[in-house]
Coordinates of C-alpha atoms in Angstrom, one line a residue:
X1 CA 95.0 64.5 116.4
X2 CA 93.9 61.3 117.6
X3 CA 90.3 61.8 117.7
X4 CA 88.1 63.7 115.2
X5 CA 86.9 67.2 116.0
X6 CA 83.1 67.5 115.6
X7 CA 80.9 70.5 115.4
X8 CA 77.1 70.1 115.9
X9 CA 74.4 72.5 116.9
X10 CA 70.6 72.4 116.8
X11 CA 67.7 74.5 117.5
X12 CA 66.7 72.1 120.4
X13 CA 69.9 70.5 121.7
X14 CA 72.1 73.7 121.9
X15 CA 69.6 76.5 121.6
X16 CA 71.8 78.7 124.0
X17 CA 74.7 78.3 121.7
X18 CA 72.6 79.3 118.4
X19 CA 71.3 82.3 120.1
X20 CA 74.8 83.6 120.6
X21 CA 76.9 82.2 117.8
X22 CA 76.1 82.8 114.1
X23 CA 74.9 79.5 112.5
X24 CA 76.4 77.3 110.1
X25 CA 75.5 75.9 106.7
X26 CA 75.7 72.3 107.2
X27 CA 73.6 69.2 106.6
X28 CA 70.8 68.8 109.0
X29 CA 69.5 65.6 110.7
X30 CA 65.7 65.3 110.2
X31 CA 63.2 64.3 112.9
X32 CA 59.5 64.1 113.1
X33 CA 56.9 66.5 112.8
X34 CA 57.1 68.1 116.0
X35 CA 59.4 71.0 116.6
X36 CA 59.7 70.6 120.3
X37 CA 62.4 68.5 121.9
X38 CA 63.5 67.5 125.4
X39 CA 66.5 69.2 127.0
X40 CA 69.1 66.4 127.2
X41 CA 70.3 65.2 130.6
X42 CA 73.9 65.9 129.7
X43 CA 73.2 69.7 129.1
X44 CA 71.3 70.0 132.5
X45 CA 74.2 68.4 134.3
X46 CA 77.0 70.5 132.6
X47 CA 77.6 74.2 132.7
X48 CA 79.8 74.4 129.7
X49 CA 79.3 74.1 126.0
X50 CA 82.4 71.8 125.6
X51 CA 80.6 69.3 127.8
X52 CA 77.6 69.4 125.4
X53 CA 79.6 68.6 122.4
X54 CA 81.4 65.7 124.0
X55 CA 78.3 64.0 125.6
X56 CA 75.3 64.8 123.9
X57 CA 74.0 62.8 121.0
X58 CA 72.6 64.7 117.8
X59 CA 69.3 65.7 118.6
X60 CA 66.1 66.3 116.4
X61 CA 67.1 69.5 114.1
X62 CA 71.0 69.1 115.0
X63 CA 73.6 70.0 112.6
X64 CA 76.9 68.0 112.6
X65 CA 80.1 68.2 110.7
X66 CA 83.4 66.4 111.4
X67 CA 86.4 68.7 110.8
X68 CA 89.2 67.8 108.4
X69 CA 92.4 66.4 110.2
X70 CA 94.9 69.1 111.1
X71 CA 98.5 69.1 109.6
X72 CA 97.7 65.9 107.5
X73 CA 95.2 64.2 105.1
X74 CA 94.4 64.9 101.4
X75 CA 92.4 68.0 102.1
X76 CA 95.1 69.8 104.1
X77 CA 97.8 69.0 101.5
X78 CA 95.2 69.8 98.7
X79 CA 94.9 73.2 100.3
X80 CA 98.7 73.7 100.4
X81 CA 99.2 72.7 96.7
X82 CA 96.4 74.9 95.6
X83 CA 97.8 77.9 97.7
X84 CA 101.1 77.3 95.8
X85 CA 99.5 77.6 92.5
X86 CA 97.6 80.9 93.5
X87 CA 100.9 82.3 94.7
X88 CA 102.8 81.3 91.7
X89 CA 100.2 82.9 89.3
X90 CA 99.7 86.0 91.4
X91 CA 103.3 86.9 92.5
X92 CA 105.3 85.0 89.9
X93 CA 103.7 87.0 87.3
X94 CA 104.3 90.2 88.9
X95 CA 108.2 89.4 89.7
X96 CA 108.3 88.4 85.8
X97 CA 107.6 91.9 84.7
X98 CA 111.1 92.7 83.8
X99 CA 110.4 90.7 80.6
X100 CA 107.8 93.1 79.8
X101 CA 109.8 96.1 80.7
X102 CA 112.5 95.0 78.3
X103 CA 109.9 94.5 75.6
X104 CA 108.1 97.8 76.2
X105 CA 111.2 99.9 75.9
X106 CA 112.4 98.3 72.7
X107 CA 109.2 97.8 70.8
X108 CA 106.6 100.3 69.6
X109 CA 104.2 101.8 70.6
X110 CA 105.8 102.1 74.0
X111 CA 109.6 102.6 73.1
X112 CA 109.4 106.2 73.0
X113 CA 108.1 106.6 76.3
X114 CA 110.1 107.5 79.7
X115 CA 112.0 104.5 81.3
X116 CA 110.4 105.8 84.7
X117 CA 106.8 105.6 83.2
X118 CA 107.4 101.9 81.9
X119 CA 108.9 101.0 85.0
X120 CA 105.9 102.4 86.9
X121 CA 103.6 99.7 85.5
X122 CA 105.5 97.0 87.5
X123 CA 106.1 99.2 90.6
X124 CA 102.4 100.2 91.0
X125 CA 101.3 96.7 90.8
X126 CA 103.7 95.7 93.5
X127 CA 103.0 98.7 95.5
X128 CA 99.4 98.2 95.7
X129 CA 99.4 94.4 96.2
X130 CA 101.9 95.1 99.2
X131 CA 100.0 98.0 100.5
X132 CA 96.6 96.6 100.4
X133 CA 97.4 93.6 102.8
X134 CA 96.5 95.6 106.1
X135 CA 93.3 96.9 104.6
X136 CA 92.3 93.3 103.5
X137 CA 93.3 91.6 106.6
X138 CA 91.0 94.0 108.6
X139 CA 88.4 93.7 106.1
X140 CA 88.2 89.8 106.1
X141 CA 88.6 89.5 109.8
X142 CA 85.3 91.7 110.1
X143 CA 83.6 90.2 107.2
X144 CA 85.0 86.3 106.7
X145 CA 81.7 85.5 104.9
X146 CA 82.5 87.7 102.0
X147 CA 86.1 86.4 101.5
X148 CA 85.4 83.7 99.0
X149 CA 82.9 85.6 97.0
X150 CA 85.6 88.5 96.9
X151 CA 88.3 86.0 95.5
X152 CA 86.0 85.1 92.6
X153 CA 85.1 88.6 91.8
X154 CA 89.0 89.5 92.0
X155 CA 89.7 86.9 89.6
X156 CA 87.1 88.1 87.0
X157 CA 88.6 91.7 87.3
X158 CA 92.2 90.1 87.1
X159 CA 91.2 88.6 83.7
X160 CA 89.4 91.7 82.3
X161 CA 92.4 94.0 83.4
X162 CA 95.0 91.6 81.6
X163 CA 93.0 91.4 78.4
X164 CA 92.3 95.0 78.5
X165 CA 96.0 95.8 78.6
X166 CA 96.3 93.8 75.4
X167 CA 94.6 96.7 73.7
X168 CA 96.5 99.6 75.5
X169 CA 98.5 101.9 73.2
X170 CA 99.7 104.3 75.9
X171 CA 101.7 103.7 79.0
X172 CA 99.2 105.3 81.3
X173 CA 96.8 102.6 80.2
X174 CA 99.2 100.0 81.0
X175 CA 99.6 101.6 84.4
X176 CA 95.8 101.7 84.9
X177 CA 95.4 98.1 83.7
X178 CA 98.4 95.9 84.2
X179 CA 99.6 98.0 87.2
X180 CA 96.6 99.2 89.3
X181 CA 94.1 96.7 88.1
X182 CA 96.4 93.6 88.4
X183 CA 97.8 94.7 91.8
X184 CA 94.3 95.6 93.4
X185 CA 92.7 92.3 92.2
X186 CA 95.7 90.0 93.0
X187 CA 95.8 91.0 96.7
X188 CA 92.0 89.8 97.0
X189 CA 93.1 86.4 95.3
X190 CA 96.2 85.6 97.3
X191 CA 95.5 87.0 100.9
X192 CA 92.8 84.4 101.8
X193 CA 95.7 81.7 101.4
X194 CA 97.5 83.4 104.1
X195 CA 94.4 83.8 106.3
X196 CA 93.2 80.3 106.0
X197 CA 96.8 78.5 106.3
X198 CA 96.7 78.4 110.3
X199 CA 93.5 76.6 110.1
X200 CA 95.0 73.7 108.1
X201 CA 98.5 73.6 109.6
X202 CA 99.9 74.1 113.1
X203 CA 103.0 71.8 113.7
X204 CA 103.9 71.8 109.9
X205 CA 103.0 75.3 109.3
X206 CA 106.4 76.3 108.5
X207 CA 106.7 73.5 106.0
X208 CA 103.3 74.5 104.4
X209 CA 104.0 78.1 104.3
X210 CA 107.6 77.5 102.7
X211 CA 105.7 75.3 100.0
X212 CA 103.2 78.1 99.3
X213 CA 105.9 80.8 99.3
X214 CA 108.1 78.8 96.9
X215 CA 105.3 79.4 94.4
X216 CA 106.6 82.9 93.8
X217 CA 110.1 81.8 93.1
X218 CA 108.8 78.9 91.0
X219 CA 106.7 81.2 88.8
X220 CA 109.7 83.8 88.9
X221 CA 112.1 81.3 87.4
X222 CA 109.7 79.7 84.8
X223 CA 107.6 82.4 83.7
X224 CA 110.4 84.6 82.4
X225 CA 111.0 81.8 79.8
X226 CA 107.7 81.2 78.9
X227 CA 107.0 84.9 78.3
X228 CA 109.9 85.5 76.3
X229 CA 108.8 82.5 74.0
X230 CA 105.4 84.0 73.7
X231 CA 106.5 87.4 72.9
X232 CA 108.8 86.3 70.3
X233 CA 106.3 84.0 68.6
X234 CA 102.9 85.5 68.9
X235 CA 103.6 89.3 70.0
X236 CA 102.5 91.4 72.9
X237 CA 99.0 91.3 72.5
X238 CA 98.2 87.6 72.3
X239 CA 100.9 87.1 75.0
X240 CA 98.6 88.9 77.5
X241 CA 95.4 87.5 76.1
X242 CA 96.8 83.9 76.5
X243 CA 98.2 84.6 79.9
X244 CA 94.9 85.8 81.0
X245 CA 93.2 82.7 79.9
X246 CA 95.7 80.5 81.6
X247 CA 95.6 82.4 84.7
X248 CA 91.9 82.3 85.0
X249 CA 91.8 78.5 84.4
X250 CA 94.6 77.7 86.6
X251 CA 93.9 79.9 89.5
X252 CA 89.9 79.3 89.4
X253 CA 90.7 75.5 89.6
X254 CA 92.8 76.2 92.5
X255 CA 90.3 78.2 94.3
X256 CA 88.3 75.1 94.8
X257 CA 91.1 73.7 97.3
X258 CA 91.5 77.0 99.0
X259 CA 88.7 76.5 101.4
X260 CA 88.4 76.9 105.3
X261 CA 88.9 74.0 107.6
X262 CA 86.4 75.6 110.0
X263 CA 83.1 76.5 108.6
X264 CA 82.6 80.2 107.9
X265 CA 80.0 82.0 110.2
X266 CA 76.9 83.2 108.5
X267 CA 75.7 86.5 110.0
X268 CA 72.1 87.6 110.2
X269 CA 71.0 91.2 109.7
X270 CA 71.8 93.4 112.7
X271 CA 74.0 90.8 114.3
X272 CA 77.2 92.1 115.8
X273 CA 80.3 91.1 113.9
X274 CA 84.0 90.8 115.1
X275 CA 85.5 93.9 116.3
X276 CA 88.4 95.5 114.2
X277 CA 91.9 94.7 115.8
X278 CA 93.5 97.4 117.9
X279 CA 96.4 99.1 116.4
X280 CA 98.7 100.0 119.4
X281 CA 101.6 98.0 118.1
X282 CA 102.0 100.3 115.3
X283 CA 103.4 103.0 118.0
X284 CA 105.9 100.5 119.3
X285 CA 109.6 101.6 118.7
X286 CA 110.3 98.0 117.7
X287 CA 107.6 98.0 114.8
X288 CA 108.6 101.4 113.5
X289 CA 112.3 100.6 113.5
X290 CA 111.8 97.1 112.0
X291 CA 109.3 98.6 109.2
X292 CA 111.5 101.5 108.5
X293 CA 114.4 99.0 108.0
X294 CA 112.1 97.0 105.7
X295 CA 111.2 100.0 103.8
X296 CA 115.0 100.8 103.0
X297 CA 115.7 97.2 102.2
X298 CA 113.0 97.3 99.5
X299 CA 114.7 100.5 98.2
X300 CA 117.6 98.2 97.3
X301 CA 115.6 95.1 96.3
X302 CA 113.1 96.4 93.8
X303 CA 115.2 98.4 91.3
X304 CA 117.2 95.1 90.8
X305 CA 114.1 93.0 90.3
X306 CA 113.0 95.4 87.6
X307 CA 116.1 96.4 85.9
X308 CA 118.4 93.3 86.0
X309 CA 116.9 92.0 82.5
X310 CA 117.3 95.2 81.1
X311 CA 120.8 95.8 82.3
X312 CA 121.7 92.2 81.1
X313 CA 120.4 92.8 77.5
X314 CA 122.3 96.0 77.2
X315 CA 125.6 94.0 77.6
X316 CA 124.6 90.5 76.2
X317 CA 121.6 88.9 74.6
X318 CA 117.8 88.5 75.4
X319 CA 118.3 85.1 76.2
X320 CA 120.9 86.0 78.9
X321 CA 118.6 88.6 80.3
X322 CA 115.9 86.1 80.6
X323 CA 118.4 83.8 82.5
X324 CA 119.7 86.4 84.7
X325 CA 115.9 87.4 85.8
X326 CA 115.1 83.6 86.3
X327 CA 118.4 83.0 88.5
X328 CA 117.5 86.0 90.4
X329 CA 114.0 85.0 91.1
X330 CA 114.8 81.3 91.9
X331 CA 117.5 82.4 94.1
X332 CA 115.2 84.1 96.4
X333 CA 113.3 80.5 97.3
X334 CA 116.7 79.1 98.3
X335 CA 117.4 82.4 100.4
X336 CA 114.0 82.6 102.0
X337 CA 114.4 78.7 103.2
X338 CA 117.9 79.3 104.4
X339 CA 117.4 82.6 106.1
X340 CA 114.0 81.4 107.5
X341 CA 115.9 78.4 109.0
X342 CA 118.7 80.5 110.7
X343 CA 115.9 82.9 112.2
X344 CA 114.9 80.1 114.2
X345 CA 118.0 79.5 115.7
X346 CA 119.7 83.1 115.9
X347 CA 118.1 86.4 116.7
X348 CA 116.6 87.6 113.4
X349 CA 118.2 91.2 113.5
X350 CA 121.6 89.6 112.9
X351 CA 120.2 87.6 110.0
X352 CA 118.8 90.9 108.7
X353 CA 122.3 92.4 109.1
X354 CA 124.2 89.7 107.4
X355 CA 121.7 89.5 104.5
X356 CA 121.9 93.4 104.1
X357 CA 125.8 93.6 104.2
X358 CA 126.2 90.5 101.8
X359 CA 123.6 92.3 99.5
X360 CA 125.8 95.6 99.6
X361 CA 128.9 93.9 98.7
X362 CA 127.2 91.9 95.8
X363 CA 125.9 95.4 94.3
X364 CA 129.1 97.2 94.5
X365 CA 131.4 94.4 93.5
X366 CA 129.7 92.1 91.4
X367 CA 127.0 94.4 89.7
X368 CA 129.1 97.3 89.8
X369 CA 132.0 95.8 87.8
X370 CA 129.9 93.4 85.5
X371 CA 130.7 93.6 81.7
X372 CA 128.6 90.5 80.8
X373 CA 127.1 87.4 82.1
X374 CA 130.4 86.2 84.0
X375 CA 129.5 88.6 86.9
X376 CA 126.0 89.2 86.2
X377 CA 124.9 85.7 86.9
X378 CA 126.7 85.4 90.1
X379 CA 125.3 88.6 91.2
X380 CA 121.8 87.5 90.3
X381 CA 122.4 84.3 92.5
X382 CA 124.0 86.0 95.5
X383 CA 121.7 89.2 95.7
X384 CA 118.6 87.2 94.9
X385 CA 119.2 84.8 97.8
X386 CA 120.4 87.4 100.3
X387 CA 118.1 90.2 99.5
X388 CA 115.2 88.1 98.3
X389 CA 115.2 86.0 101.4
X390 CA 115.0 89.0 103.5
X391 CA 111.3 88.8 104.0
X392 CA 111.7 85.4 105.8
X393 CA 112.4 87.2 109.1
X394 CA 109.0 88.8 109.1
X395 CA 106.9 86.1 110.9
X396 CA 109.2 86.1 113.8
X397 CA 109.3 89.9 113.9
X398 CA 105.6 90.2 113.6
X399 CA 105.2 88.2 116.7
X400 CA 107.7 90.3 118.5
X401 CA 106.2 93.6 117.2
X402 CA 102.7 92.5 118.6
X403 CA 104.1 92.4 122.2
X404 CA 101.5 91.2 124.7
X405 CA 99.1 90.6 121.8
X406 CA 100.2 87.8 119.8
X407 CA 96.9 87.3 118.1
X408 CA 97.6 90.6 116.3
X409 CA 100.9 89.3 114.7
X410 CA 99.1 89.2 111.2
X411 CA 98.3 92.8 111.6
X412 CA 101.8 93.9 112.4
X413 CA 102.9 91.6 109.5
X414 CA 100.3 93.5 107.2
X415 CA 101.7 96.8 108.5
X416 CA 105.2 96.0 107.5
X417 CA 104.0 95.0 104.1
X418 CA 102.5 98.5 103.9
X419 CA 106.0 99.8 104.3
X420 CA 107.4 97.4 101.7
X421 CA 104.7 98.6 99.3
X422 CA 106.1 102.1 99.6
X423 CA 109.4 101.1 98.7
X424 CA 108.3 99.1 95.7
X425 CA 106.9 102.3 94.2
X426 CA 109.5 104.7 95.4
X427 CA 112.8 102.7 94.7
X428 CA 112.3 101.9 91.1
X429 CA 111.2 105.5 90.4
X430 CA 114.3 106.9 91.9
X431 CA 116.6 104.4 90.2
X432 CA 114.8 105.1 87.0
X433 CA 115.5 108.8 87.5
X434 CA 119.1 108.0 88.1
X435 CA 119.3 105.6 85.0
X436 CA 118.1 108.3 82.6
X437 CA 120.8 110.8 84.3
X438 CA 123.5 108.2 83.7
X439 CA 122.3 107.5 80.1
X440 CA 122.1 111.0 79.5
X441 CA 125.3 112.0 80.5
X442 CA 127.0 110.1 77.6
X443 CA 129.6 108.3 79.7
X444 CA 129.4 104.6 79.6
X445 CA 130.9 104.0 83.0
X446 CA 131.8 106.0 86.2
X447 CA 135.4 105.0 85.7
X448 CA 137.7 101.9 86.2
X449 CA 134.9 99.7 84.6
X450 CA 132.5 100.4 87.2
X451 CA 128.8 101.1 86.3
X452 CA 128.6 100.1 82.7
X453 CA 125.7 101.5 80.2
X454 CA 124.9 104.2 82.4
X455 CA 123.8 102.0 85.6
X456 CA 126.5 103.3 87.9
X457 CA 124.4 105.7 89.9
X458 CA 121.6 102.9 90.2
X459 CA 124.3 100.4 91.5
X460 CA 125.6 102.9 94.1
X461 CA 122.1 103.7 95.3
X462 CA 121.1 99.9 95.5
X463 CA 124.5 99.1 97.3
X464 CA 123.9 102.4 99.7
X465 CA 120.4 101.3 100.5
X466 CA 121.6 97.8 101.3
X467 CA 124.2 99.1 103.8
X468 CA 121.7 101.4 105.4
X469 CA 119.6 98.3 106.0
X470 CA 122.6 96.8 107.8
X471 CA 122.7 99.9 109.9
X472 CA 118.9 99.7 110.5
X473 CA 119.3 96.1 111.5
X474 CA 121.5 97.1 114.3
X475 CA 118.9 99.6 115.4
X476 CA 116.3 96.8 115.5
X477 CA 118.7 94.5 117.6
X478 CA 119.2 97.4 120.1
X479 CA 115.4 98.2 120.3
X480 CA 114.5 94.7 120.6
X481 CA 117.1 94.1 123.6
X482 CA 115.6 97.4 125.2
X483 CA 112.1 96.2 125.0
X484 CA 112.8 92.7 126.2
X485 CA 114.5 94.1 129.4

């Protein structure tokens, strides 16, 4: 952008604009005592508002602001860096729940509770955080002026819930605080980053988005080691309190950089707000086939993200469990970049199919026959990259699902996230029931070294869902071709 973008309005110089559009809170040029002003010649000669913005000089009482550069500049990259921090603290912590799950199942007072109940703490948080995306997207589109206050209120709630969970003595209290509370507040904290990203980046939006999304993988790699160290040295309760303080400070500082590039409208009482987006795209065969395929893929992915640490510790050491979870999360970053690169060059349904089939093979042969880190680590890398990178096809698919209304791509994206949230809850619950049945049977494996430590049924479930995802991808490809024709 060679020339700066200017916004200016005023009671006199652009009165017609002020009557139709909400005002902005900007600095004002002060004039004399008179409130009257003559109509500028340029306004009389031009029938367009754009002409006013280009030709007229700031008049008495006018407000003016120069917009920050697009795709470049300190403010744009500051937004990107701060978005990375928010993504890391919110999503990275959720995807590190495997460390807490292993701790809860082996330490009082939670070690006598059901595996399914303990797993529900993490799955409920993930499910809510995915599921509320659609609601928040519609809410903030209609009430954009409440977005930043909601972020700060959510940060306070996040802190209170994390500190409150340090006093929990029952699993239902953990579900309420560390699950529902963190999931609900986390969505309000991170979604504004996604909403404001297009304001700051256009040509480099893919790069900026990749940097921000990498926060999840970086947090998922680093946090397990940090949490494991804290749990071993200060115990569960002080680990949660220290993490609450660290999250509040780092995310609070990052919020100062997560700001809109274009001033947010200030609506007066009774003034008409933007209409809620229409939802016709949710009825399209392409959206339904794609979202259902993503739901099945989530049934395969989330059980691994929650149980890989516990499985590894059963066969090895706590350090090996931490390494396995860290490898799994960090491989997802590589997978997102690689699969995202491929979706720009080949049709995304075939990328989905390749990801699903590779994940199925890894689940059946690497995880299924794993007897220690020698196969667990390769499984964590391969499955983490292929299955963890699956969501990189979402942006292109969202545009396709929006059809003739590409401006609603964010809504179709959020609708798919709702399906993914269902799988985040259902998948680990089903696999938890299968794990309890496997351990209760008394047999160490299903035979021929497959499915050690009672995880055989879980491994078959994960691999089967991955295969079903591959079949769903073929359905998506067929539906997409039919819609295009």
